[in-house]
């Protein structure tokens, strides 16, 4: 490719980054009397880049019940509680209604579901955040606390007043002291947007909207900048990955007691959450991508999730040094390295995958693999090795540090102090890179480059996690690709989509209808692990997918 | 080969392997430190050498030339082992498809395949890792040596390297008539023969391969399992001996023959043998009682050896578990199960354990509880009155303290537990059982099996033990015929109702894990009730 031409093309494609911000309108976007006014993509406001990774709200303020007004403070019909039926209202005005609605909503964007977690093509969605606290009253939640604390029965378990649970299932305040009405909101508005006591009034002013668009959130005490994808991802990751400082930790003890595994992938999760904000794709195809659902969200998700995972690991290691946390922490490792039935069929499949991924010796003597899901190592390498970060020294440093963490975590008893310090250093590098994303552009060249790397023919998944993560990566990048090149030949597109569907199918978990256990009791159980994993079928599907992508990428290049 | 005038071969023999057993046995209990360093070798073992199984077949086969009297031994031992015993094929297994896969996955060098690797040979053939045990067999690669090794787990693997006892053991004056030295064990130690007559030593010998013995270099690591080594099933010694099949006579069988014998001279002959062997009724029941404790101690000994700080220092640096308990010591199914929502494991609970922290592989526990109850309160009706729970509590706390336990804590707790279980074993060794006691043991086992939901492995152990206890009760006319029916149903539930399949080299289907996965512990405990009813109240 001609170097000069590329540069000039890049220059042409450069856009003021504020457009991006304006295009992504967050929930609490404007005031009642500004109804109908939407920021236009052309309303470019030149501002300084926003400093990001620092949390906008200090944990101490978040932990104080007095700073919360509760969901009921946001729900007036003229504010965020507008009806969904009748004349169409702007997204911000129905934000609460969408969050609270028990009726499934049709997804606006492409819903990329985690293959094992929910059926493929699940496009009808409800926001589960509103039921987060209610879930703690389930028998299952009580059973978790009973098993964890070795209580005689579930009657003596009180997850609804247990800080280990409420820290993510409700307001992060002391659940024993907090009012039941505050806790009952579950993951309400202020959990993501910040405690509203100090900005409830101000955020209804026109001047506030101006500041909001300009991204000057530092002045708006306690409000979090959810339109900034990095900060948004950090907010999600704080619970969906974990945050050791806040005590948000779904560790293996908790999972073994019955808590579901955390399956967070930012891009896919945005896809399945009913949007209560407007999601404006760029005006001109080929100029920029839809920030939220495609390449940029994918890239930011990888970095933020990996950073959160490393910080969580560091805090687990630090606690382990003080003997106050389990170590080694099994939740750091891929579930299916250990959790598979000891049948010949399963063993053969596992041996095949291990051999194909050239990890046989280390893997055989100690089978666990660190960092397969919310620290998705292989995907992070696609991103960090891309042209996007070709000039960033932090990318190389981060990979070296991550290799050190991996080597330590591969031991039967990793050194907590070593893991603590190395993972913190690696997290710092990733944080710096996440900041750079804002300055980098996701043009079609970047997307081609990322997609080419993701469709690497040498990719051989070491397990289901790696295969599923790669599927999600290609899903996101493929959406971005289609958006950046709407003129793509329909047959070529259909081939890629078919290959993606085929891959999703081979990665689905088996679903036995009903199963007997405990003698007489019949409970319908679903298998939550890839019991029917077929390494050859997965490899064949990837080959087909990569082949169809390569054909496109080869022919489409200018 | 020496021409033997009279075959006088020790009979009470059980299952497996050999040389190292002498040292392994000495190590337990007798040394001040119950967990001697795994790398130590017993200097005495060097003076005993293998001759090979072909030296035994001359006398221990029925043949026209063989005019030896058959009161002490039946002289059909060699063909029984050669034609029916799977031990015969242990070496051959190292050449089969599964072994090739293990070699490949473990990255074993081509010039040192499984058939030449001491880690494999120690249990699949004769243990040549100590000193000059193989000296008589010739240089590596020599025909005699290869023939001896290829015979798998042969005579000397269990009875001990025969260089010193080969001659004396066929001379009554030198061997069988020295019953005092024989029963004390001094004769065995002096000549390097394994005292398989002693139930504790016999159990430990079998367990050295069927469970593991780090000191003897016999241990199936997690790496071997992961590469494809079949799981070691729960091992109930009396049931397994029957299934071998047994190539020796039991004193209880002799006793039955003696009762029906009309020829006074023959009757006196058998009487003499029984007396020389210190025959007591319910001998096998007592072996069963000891077995649980011995097996539990052997499991904990593996744990202690592995967590020994010295082991960490001495271990091969490529071994990732050095100084820690190898994953192989934990309950396989704790990790290796498919995940389900809702989960049977979470519904069932963790029996006081911590969710997410793998427990030890402990199939000997119910049987050990029986032994411990007998040791603590010889007359208590309730099996759970034993103090085993208290003995194991510190160890369990150490194992639970973090995933895979805190090594130093586990080591200290294991050493203590080994001592305490050793004292219980010493009490039971001095014990003698009668019909009343045996009936009580059956009742206690049935009760235990209903209190604790047993997994497949511990259920197998319980059934094997019940089978032996009821067989001895039946022989003494102390059990109702319905007991036999109840036992048959139990044996069926744990797949002990049919003889093991004949050895087949490339039979990949036989891994035994499906049995464990499909086992219904609630249905099993219901099957214990008819047996308890058949025996009546203790």
Short mmCIF file of N, CA and C in Angstrom, two decimals, chain B residues 264-396:
data_model
loop_
_atom_site.label_atom_id
_atom_site.label_comp_id
_atom_site.label_asym_id
_atom_site.label_seq_id
_atom_site.Cartn_x
_atom_site.Cartn_y
_atom_site.Cartn_z
N UNK B 264 -7.11 -89.91 60.64
CA UNK B 264 -6.54 -89.27 61.83
C UNK B 264 -5.19 -88.63 61.56
N UNK B 265 -4.37 -89.30 60.75
CA UNK B 265 -3.03 -88.78 60.47
C UNK B 265 -3.13 -87.47 59.70
N UNK B 266 -4.02 -87.49 58.70
CA UNK B 266 -4.18 -86.28 57.89
C UNK B 266 -4.73 -85.14 58.76
N UNK B 267 -5.69 -85.51 59.61
CA UNK B 267 -6.30 -84.52 60.50
C UNK B 267 -5.22 -83.88 61.39
N UNK B 268 -4.36 -84.71 61.88
CA UNK B 268 -3.28 -84.22 62.75
C UNK B 268 -2.32 -83.32 61.96
N UNK B 269 -2.09 -83.72 60.69
CA UNK B 269 -1.21 -82.93 59.83
C UNK B 269 -1.75 -81.52 59.67
N UNK B 270 -3.06 -81.45 59.37
CA UNK B 270 -3.66 -80.11 59.18
C UNK B 270 -3.64 -79.34 60.50
N UNK B 271 -3.93 -80.06 61.56
CA UNK B 271 -3.89 -79.42 62.87
C UNK B 271 -2.55 -78.76 63.13
N UNK B 272 -1.49 -79.47 62.72
CA UNK B 272 -0.14 -78.95 62.96
C UNK B 272 0.07 -77.65 62.19
N UNK B 273 -0.38 -77.70 60.91
CA UNK B 273 -0.23 -76.49 60.08
C UNK B 273 -0.99 -75.33 60.72
N UNK B 274 -2.21 -75.60 61.14
CA UNK B 274 -3.02 -74.54 61.72
C UNK B 274 -2.37 -73.98 62.98
N UNK B 275 -1.78 -74.87 63.72
CA UNK B 275 -1.12 -74.43 64.94
C UNK B 275 0.12 -73.60 64.63
N UNK B 276 0.88 -74.11 63.62
CA UNK B 276 2.08 -73.36 63.22
C UNK B 276 1.72 -71.97 62.70
N UNK B 277 0.56 -71.89 62.11
CA UNK B 277 0.12 -70.60 61.57
C UNK B 277 -0.66 -69.78 62.58
N UNK B 278 -0.78 -70.27 63.81
CA UNK B 278 -1.52 -69.58 64.87
C UNK B 278 -2.94 -69.24 64.40
N UNK B 279 -3.60 -70.26 63.91
CA UNK B 279 -4.95 -70.05 63.37
C UNK B 279 -5.92 -69.50 64.41
N UNK B 280 -6.65 -68.49 64.00
CA UNK B 280 -7.74 -67.96 64.83
C UNK B 280 -8.95 -67.83 63.93
N UNK B 281 -10.15 -68.12 64.42
CA UNK B 281 -11.32 -67.87 63.57
C UNK B 281 -11.48 -66.37 63.33
N UNK B 282 -12.19 -66.03 62.30
CA UNK B 282 -12.45 -64.64 61.91
C UNK B 282 -11.17 -63.86 61.62
N UNK B 283 -10.18 -64.59 61.12
CA UNK B 283 -8.90 -63.94 60.78
C UNK B 283 -9.06 -62.93 59.67
N UNK B 284 -9.86 -63.27 58.67
CA UNK B 284 -10.03 -62.34 57.54
C UNK B 284 -10.86 -61.13 57.97
N UNK B 285 -11.80 -61.37 58.88
CA UNK B 285 -12.59 -60.25 59.38
C UNK B 285 -11.69 -59.26 60.10
N UNK B 286 -10.74 -59.79 60.82
CA UNK B 286 -9.80 -58.92 61.53
C UNK B 286 -8.94 -58.17 60.52
N UNK B 287 -8.57 -58.86 59.45
CA UNK B 287 -7.79 -58.20 58.39
C UNK B 287 -8.57 -57.03 57.82
N UNK B 288 -9.87 -57.25 57.65
CA UNK B 288 -10.73 -56.19 57.12
C UNK B 288 -10.76 -55.00 58.08
N UNK B 289 -10.84 -55.33 59.35
CA UNK B 289 -10.89 -54.30 60.38
C UNK B 289 -9.61 -53.46 60.38
N UNK B 290 -8.48 -54.14 60.18
CA UNK B 290 -7.20 -53.44 60.15
C UNK B 290 -7.02 -52.65 58.86
N UNK B 291 -7.58 -53.21 57.81
CA UNK B 291 -7.34 -52.68 56.47
C UNK B 291 -7.73 -51.21 56.32
N UNK B 292 -8.89 -50.84 56.88
CA UNK B 292 -9.34 -49.45 56.76
C UNK B 292 -8.33 -48.50 57.36
N UNK B 293 -7.85 -48.85 58.56
CA UNK B 293 -6.89 -47.98 59.25
C UNK B 293 -5.56 -47.93 58.50
N UNK B 294 -5.14 -49.11 58.02
CA UNK B 294 -3.84 -49.17 57.31
C UNK B 294 -3.92 -48.35 56.02
N UNK B 295 -5.05 -48.46 55.32
CA UNK B 295 -5.20 -47.72 54.07
C UNK B 295 -5.24 -46.22 54.34
N UNK B 296 -5.97 -45.84 55.37
CA UNK B 296 -6.03 -44.42 55.71
C UNK B 296 -4.64 -43.90 56.05
N UNK B 297 -3.91 -44.71 56.83
CA UNK B 297 -2.56 -44.27 57.20
C UNK B 297 -1.68 -44.14 55.96
N UNK B 298 -1.82 -45.09 55.03
CA UNK B 298 -1.00 -45.03 53.82
C UNK B 298 -1.33 -43.79 52.98
N UNK B 299 -2.64 -43.44 52.94
CA UNK B 299 -3.02 -42.22 52.19
C UNK B 299 -2.39 -40.99 52.82
N UNK B 300 -2.45 -40.94 54.15
CA UNK B 300 -1.93 -39.76 54.84
C UNK B 300 -0.41 -39.72 54.74
N UNK B 301 0.18 -40.93 54.67
CA UNK B 301 1.63 -40.99 54.55
C UNK B 301 2.07 -40.38 53.21
N UNK B 302 1.30 -40.62 52.17
CA UNK B 302 1.61 -40.01 50.87
C UNK B 302 1.60 -38.49 51.01
N UNK B 303 0.59 -38.02 51.73
CA UNK B 303 0.43 -36.58 51.93
C UNK B 303 1.63 -36.03 52.71
N UNK B 304 2.00 -36.75 53.76
CA UNK B 304 3.11 -36.30 54.60
C UNK B 304 4.41 -36.31 53.81
N UNK B 305 4.63 -37.35 53.04
CA UNK B 305 5.85 -37.43 52.23
C UNK B 305 5.93 -36.28 51.24
N UNK B 306 4.78 -35.99 50.64
CA UNK B 306 4.79 -34.97 49.60
C UNK B 306 4.95 -33.57 50.15
N UNK B 307 4.42 -33.34 51.34
CA UNK B 307 4.51 -31.99 51.90
C UNK B 307 5.75 -31.84 52.78
N UNK B 308 6.55 -32.88 52.86
CA UNK B 308 7.78 -32.82 53.64
C UNK B 308 8.70 -31.75 53.05
N UNK B 309 9.15 -30.81 53.88
CA UNK B 309 10.05 -29.77 53.35
C UNK B 309 11.28 -30.36 52.67
N UNK B 310 11.74 -31.52 53.16
CA UNK B 310 12.91 -32.16 52.54
C UNK B 310 12.59 -32.62 51.12
N UNK B 311 11.34 -33.06 50.94
CA UNK B 311 10.93 -33.51 49.60
C UNK B 311 10.99 -32.34 48.63
N UNK B 312 10.63 -31.14 49.12
CA UNK B 312 10.67 -29.96 48.26
C UNK B 312 12.09 -29.70 47.80
N UNK B 313 13.04 -29.90 48.73
CA UNK B 313 14.43 -29.61 48.40
C UNK B 313 15.02 -30.66 47.46
N UNK B 314 14.64 -31.91 47.65
CA UNK B 314 15.25 -33.00 46.87
C UNK B 314 14.62 -33.22 45.52
N UNK B 315 13.39 -32.69 45.35
CA UNK B 315 12.62 -33.12 44.19
C UNK B 315 13.20 -32.62 42.88
N UNK B 316 12.86 -33.35 41.86
CA UNK B 316 13.17 -33.00 40.50
C UNK B 316 12.55 -31.62 40.22
N UNK B 317 13.34 -30.72 39.67
CA UNK B 317 12.80 -29.36 39.52
C UNK B 317 11.72 -29.26 38.44
N UNK B 318 11.63 -30.29 37.60
CA UNK B 318 10.57 -30.28 36.60
C UNK B 318 9.23 -30.73 37.19
N UNK B 319 9.27 -31.17 38.43
CA UNK B 319 8.05 -31.67 39.05
C UNK B 319 7.33 -30.50 39.73
N UNK B 320 6.19 -30.07 39.19
CA UNK B 320 5.61 -28.82 39.68
C UNK B 320 5.04 -28.90 41.08
N UNK B 321 4.82 -30.12 41.58
CA UNK B 321 4.19 -30.23 42.89
C UNK B 321 5.20 -30.41 44.03
N UNK B 322 6.49 -30.21 43.72
CA UNK B 322 7.51 -30.44 44.73
C UNK B 322 7.19 -29.68 46.01
N UNK B 323 7.17 -30.41 47.12
CA UNK B 323 6.88 -29.77 48.41
C UNK B 323 5.40 -29.55 48.67
N UNK B 324 4.57 -29.89 47.69
CA UNK B 324 3.12 -29.75 47.83
C UNK B 324 2.49 -31.12 47.60
N UNK B 325 1.26 -31.24 47.99
CA UNK B 325 0.57 -32.50 47.73
C UNK B 325 0.18 -32.54 46.26
N UNK B 326 0.62 -33.59 45.57
CA UNK B 326 0.28 -33.76 44.17
C UNK B 326 -1.25 -33.79 44.03
N UNK B 327 -1.75 -33.23 42.93
CA UNK B 327 -3.20 -33.22 42.70
C UNK B 327 -3.77 -34.64 42.79
N UNK B 328 -2.94 -35.64 42.50
CA UNK B 328 -3.40 -37.02 42.49
C UNK B 328 -3.93 -37.45 43.86
N UNK B 329 -3.57 -36.71 44.91
CA UNK B 329 -4.00 -37.11 46.26
C UNK B 329 -5.40 -36.61 46.60
N UNK B 330 -5.94 -35.76 45.74
CA UNK B 330 -7.26 -35.20 46.02
C UNK B 330 -8.34 -35.99 45.30
N UNK B 331 -9.53 -35.84 45.80
CA UNK B 331 -10.70 -36.49 45.22
C UNK B 331 -10.85 -36.06 43.76
N UNK B 332 -10.69 -36.99 42.84
CA UNK B 332 -10.72 -36.65 41.40
C UNK B 332 -12.01 -35.92 41.04
N UNK B 333 -13.12 -36.45 41.56
CA UNK B 333 -14.42 -35.92 41.16
C UNK B 333 -14.70 -34.54 41.73
N UNK B 334 -13.89 -34.11 42.72
CA UNK B 334 -14.10 -32.77 43.28
C UNK B 334 -13.94 -31.72 42.18
N UNK B 335 -12.95 -31.93 41.32
CA UNK B 335 -12.76 -31.00 40.20
C UNK B 335 -13.35 -31.57 38.91
N UNK B 336 -13.10 -32.85 38.68
CA UNK B 336 -13.46 -33.42 37.38
C UNK B 336 -14.92 -33.84 37.31
N UNK B 337 -15.76 -32.87 37.06
CA UNK B 337 -17.17 -33.13 36.81
C UNK B 337 -17.64 -32.05 35.87
N UNK B 338 -18.67 -32.33 35.11
CA UNK B 338 -19.24 -31.27 34.27
C UNK B 338 -19.97 -30.31 35.21
N UNK B 339 -20.07 -29.06 34.79
CA UNK B 339 -20.79 -28.09 35.62
C UNK B 339 -22.26 -28.15 35.25
N UNK B 340 -23.10 -28.00 36.24
CA UNK B 340 -24.53 -28.07 35.99
C UNK B 340 -25.25 -26.99 36.77
N UNK B 341 -26.33 -26.53 36.20
CA UNK B 341 -27.21 -25.59 36.90
C UNK B 341 -28.62 -26.16 36.85
N UNK B 342 -29.28 -26.48 37.95
CA UNK B 342 -28.70 -26.48 39.30
C UNK B 342 -27.74 -27.66 39.48
N UNK B 343 -26.92 -27.55 40.51
CA UNK B 343 -25.87 -28.54 40.67
C UNK B 343 -26.17 -29.52 41.80
N UNK B 344 -25.99 -30.79 41.49
CA UNK B 344 -26.23 -31.83 42.49
C UNK B 344 -25.28 -31.66 43.68
N UNK B 345 -24.06 -31.23 43.37
CA UNK B 345 -23.07 -31.07 44.42
C UNK B 345 -23.52 -30.01 45.43
N UNK B 346 -24.05 -28.89 44.87
CA UNK B 346 -24.47 -27.82 45.77
C UNK B 346 -25.73 -28.21 46.54
N UNK B 347 -26.58 -29.00 45.90
CA UNK B 347 -27.78 -29.46 46.62
C UNK B 347 -27.40 -30.40 47.75
N UNK B 348 -26.41 -31.24 47.46
CA UNK B 348 -25.98 -32.23 48.43
C UNK B 348 -25.21 -31.58 49.57
N UNK B 349 -24.47 -30.50 49.28
CA UNK B 349 -23.65 -29.86 50.30
C UNK B 349 -22.25 -30.46 50.33
N UNK B 350 -21.43 -29.95 51.25
CA UNK B 350 -20.02 -30.37 51.27
C UNK B 350 -19.64 -31.08 52.56
N UNK B 351 -20.61 -31.55 53.30
CA UNK B 351 -20.36 -32.34 54.52
C UNK B 351 -19.37 -31.65 55.46
N UNK B 352 -19.61 -30.40 55.72
CA UNK B 352 -18.73 -29.68 56.64
C UNK B 352 -17.46 -29.18 56.00
N UNK B 353 -17.21 -29.57 54.76
CA UNK B 353 -16.04 -29.07 54.04
C UNK B 353 -16.32 -27.69 53.50
N UNK B 354 -15.32 -27.11 52.85
CA UNK B 354 -15.51 -25.77 52.31
C UNK B 354 -15.80 -25.89 50.82
N UNK B 355 -16.83 -25.20 50.33
CA UNK B 355 -17.07 -25.24 48.89
C UNK B 355 -15.86 -24.68 48.15
N UNK B 356 -15.49 -25.35 47.08
CA UNK B 356 -14.39 -24.83 46.27
C UNK B 356 -13.01 -25.25 46.72
N UNK B 357 -12.92 -25.99 47.84
CA UNK B 357 -11.60 -26.46 48.29
C UNK B 357 -11.59 -27.98 48.17
N UNK B 358 -10.82 -28.53 47.23
CA UNK B 358 -10.90 -29.97 46.99
C UNK B 358 -10.55 -30.79 48.23
N UNK B 359 -11.37 -31.77 48.58
CA UNK B 359 -11.03 -32.65 49.70
C UNK B 359 -10.08 -33.76 49.24
N UNK B 360 -9.53 -34.48 50.23
CA UNK B 360 -8.62 -35.57 49.90
C UNK B 360 -9.37 -36.76 49.31
N UNK B 361 -8.64 -37.59 48.61
CA UNK B 361 -9.20 -38.83 48.09
C UNK B 361 -9.23 -39.81 49.27
N UNK B 362 -10.37 -40.16 49.73
CA UNK B 362 -10.49 -40.76 51.06
C UNK B 362 -11.43 -41.94 51.07
N UNK B 363 -11.31 -42.86 50.16
CA UNK B 363 -12.31 -43.91 50.16
C UNK B 363 -12.17 -44.88 51.32
N UNK B 364 -11.07 -44.77 52.07
CA UNK B 364 -10.89 -45.71 53.18
C UNK B 364 -11.62 -45.26 54.43
N UNK B 365 -12.18 -44.06 54.42
CA UNK B 365 -12.71 -43.48 55.65
C UNK B 365 -13.78 -44.32 56.37
N UNK B 366 -14.83 -44.82 55.68
CA UNK B 366 -15.84 -45.59 56.41
C UNK B 366 -15.26 -46.83 57.08
N UNK B 367 -14.36 -47.50 56.37
CA UNK B 367 -13.78 -48.72 56.93
C UNK B 367 -12.82 -48.38 58.07
N UNK B 368 -12.10 -47.26 57.91
CA UNK B 368 -11.19 -46.83 58.97
C UNK B 368 -11.98 -46.47 60.23
N UNK B 369 -13.13 -45.89 60.01
CA UNK B 369 -13.99 -45.53 61.14
C UNK B 369 -14.37 -46.79 61.93
N UNK B 370 -14.63 -47.87 61.21
CA UNK B 370 -14.98 -49.14 61.85
C UNK B 370 -13.82 -49.64 62.72
N UNK B 371 -12.61 -49.58 62.13
CA UNK B 371 -11.42 -50.03 62.87
C UNK B 371 -11.17 -49.16 64.08
N UNK B 372 -11.35 -47.86 63.87
CA UNK B 372 -11.10 -46.92 64.96
C UNK B 372 -12.08 -47.11 66.09
N UNK B 373 -13.34 -47.38 65.74
CA UNK B 373 -14.36 -47.61 66.77
C UNK B 373 -13.99 -48.84 67.59
N UNK B 374 -13.50 -49.88 66.90
CA UNK B 374 -13.10 -51.10 67.58
C UNK B 374 -11.92 -50.83 68.52
N UNK B 375 -11.00 -49.97 68.04
CA UNK B 375 -9.81 -49.68 68.84
C UNK B 375 -10.17 -48.84 70.06
N UNK B 376 -11.07 -47.88 69.88
CA UNK B 376 -11.38 -46.98 70.99
C UNK B 376 -12.29 -47.63 72.02
N UNK B 377 -13.37 -48.20 71.53
CA UNK B 377 -14.34 -48.77 72.46
C UNK B 377 -14.73 -50.13 71.91
N UNK B 378 -14.01 -51.10 72.29
CA UNK B 378 -14.24 -52.43 71.76
C UNK B 378 -15.68 -52.89 71.76
N UNK B 379 -16.48 -52.34 72.64
CA UNK B 379 -17.83 -52.88 72.75
C UNK B 379 -18.91 -51.91 72.30
N UNK B 380 -18.51 -50.70 71.88
CA UNK B 380 -19.53 -49.72 71.51
C UNK B 380 -20.34 -50.19 70.32
N UNK B 381 -21.65 -50.00 70.39
CA UNK B 381 -22.50 -50.45 69.29
C UNK B 381 -22.48 -49.44 68.16
N UNK B 382 -22.24 -48.19 68.48
CA UNK B 382 -22.31 -47.14 67.48
C UNK B 382 -20.94 -46.90 66.86
N UNK B 383 -20.87 -47.12 65.55
CA UNK B 383 -19.59 -46.99 64.87
C UNK B 383 -19.08 -45.56 64.92
N UNK B 384 -19.98 -44.61 64.98
CA UNK B 384 -19.54 -43.21 64.96
C UNK B 384 -19.00 -42.76 66.32
N UNK B 385 -18.97 -43.67 67.26
CA UNK B 385 -18.40 -43.31 68.56
C UNK B 385 -16.87 -43.30 68.50
N UNK B 386 -16.31 -43.60 67.33
CA UNK B 386 -14.85 -43.63 67.23
C UNK B 386 -14.31 -42.21 67.36
N UNK B 387 -13.01 -42.13 67.67
CA UNK B 387 -12.43 -40.79 67.80
C UNK B 387 -11.72 -40.37 66.51
N UNK B 388 -12.02 -41.06 65.41
CA UNK B 388 -11.32 -40.78 64.17
C UNK B 388 -11.54 -39.34 63.71
N UNK B 389 -12.76 -38.88 63.92
CA UNK B 389 -13.06 -37.51 63.50
C UNK B 389 -12.15 -36.52 64.22
N UNK B 390 -11.95 -36.76 65.50
CA UNK B 390 -11.09 -35.88 66.28
C UNK B 390 -9.63 -36.00 65.82
N UNK B 391 -9.23 -37.24 65.48
CA UNK B 391 -7.85 -37.46 65.02
C UNK B 391 -7.59 -36.70 63.72
N UNK B 392 -8.58 -36.72 62.85
CA UNK B 392 -8.39 -36.13 61.52
C UNK B 392 -8.72 -34.64 61.47
N UNK B 393 -9.36 -34.13 62.52
CA UNK B 393 -9.81 -32.73 62.48
C UNK B 393 -8.68 -31.73 62.16
N UNK B 394 -7.51 -31.86 62.81
CA UNK B 394 -6.45 -30.88 62.48
C UNK B 394 -6.00 -30.99 61.02
N UNK B 395 -5.94 -32.21 60.50
CA UNK B 395 -5.54 -32.40 59.12
C UNK B 395 -6.56 -31.77 58.17
N UNK B 396 -7.83 -32.00 58.48
CA UNK B 396 -8.87 -31.44 57.62
C UNK B 396 -8.87 -29.92 57.67
#
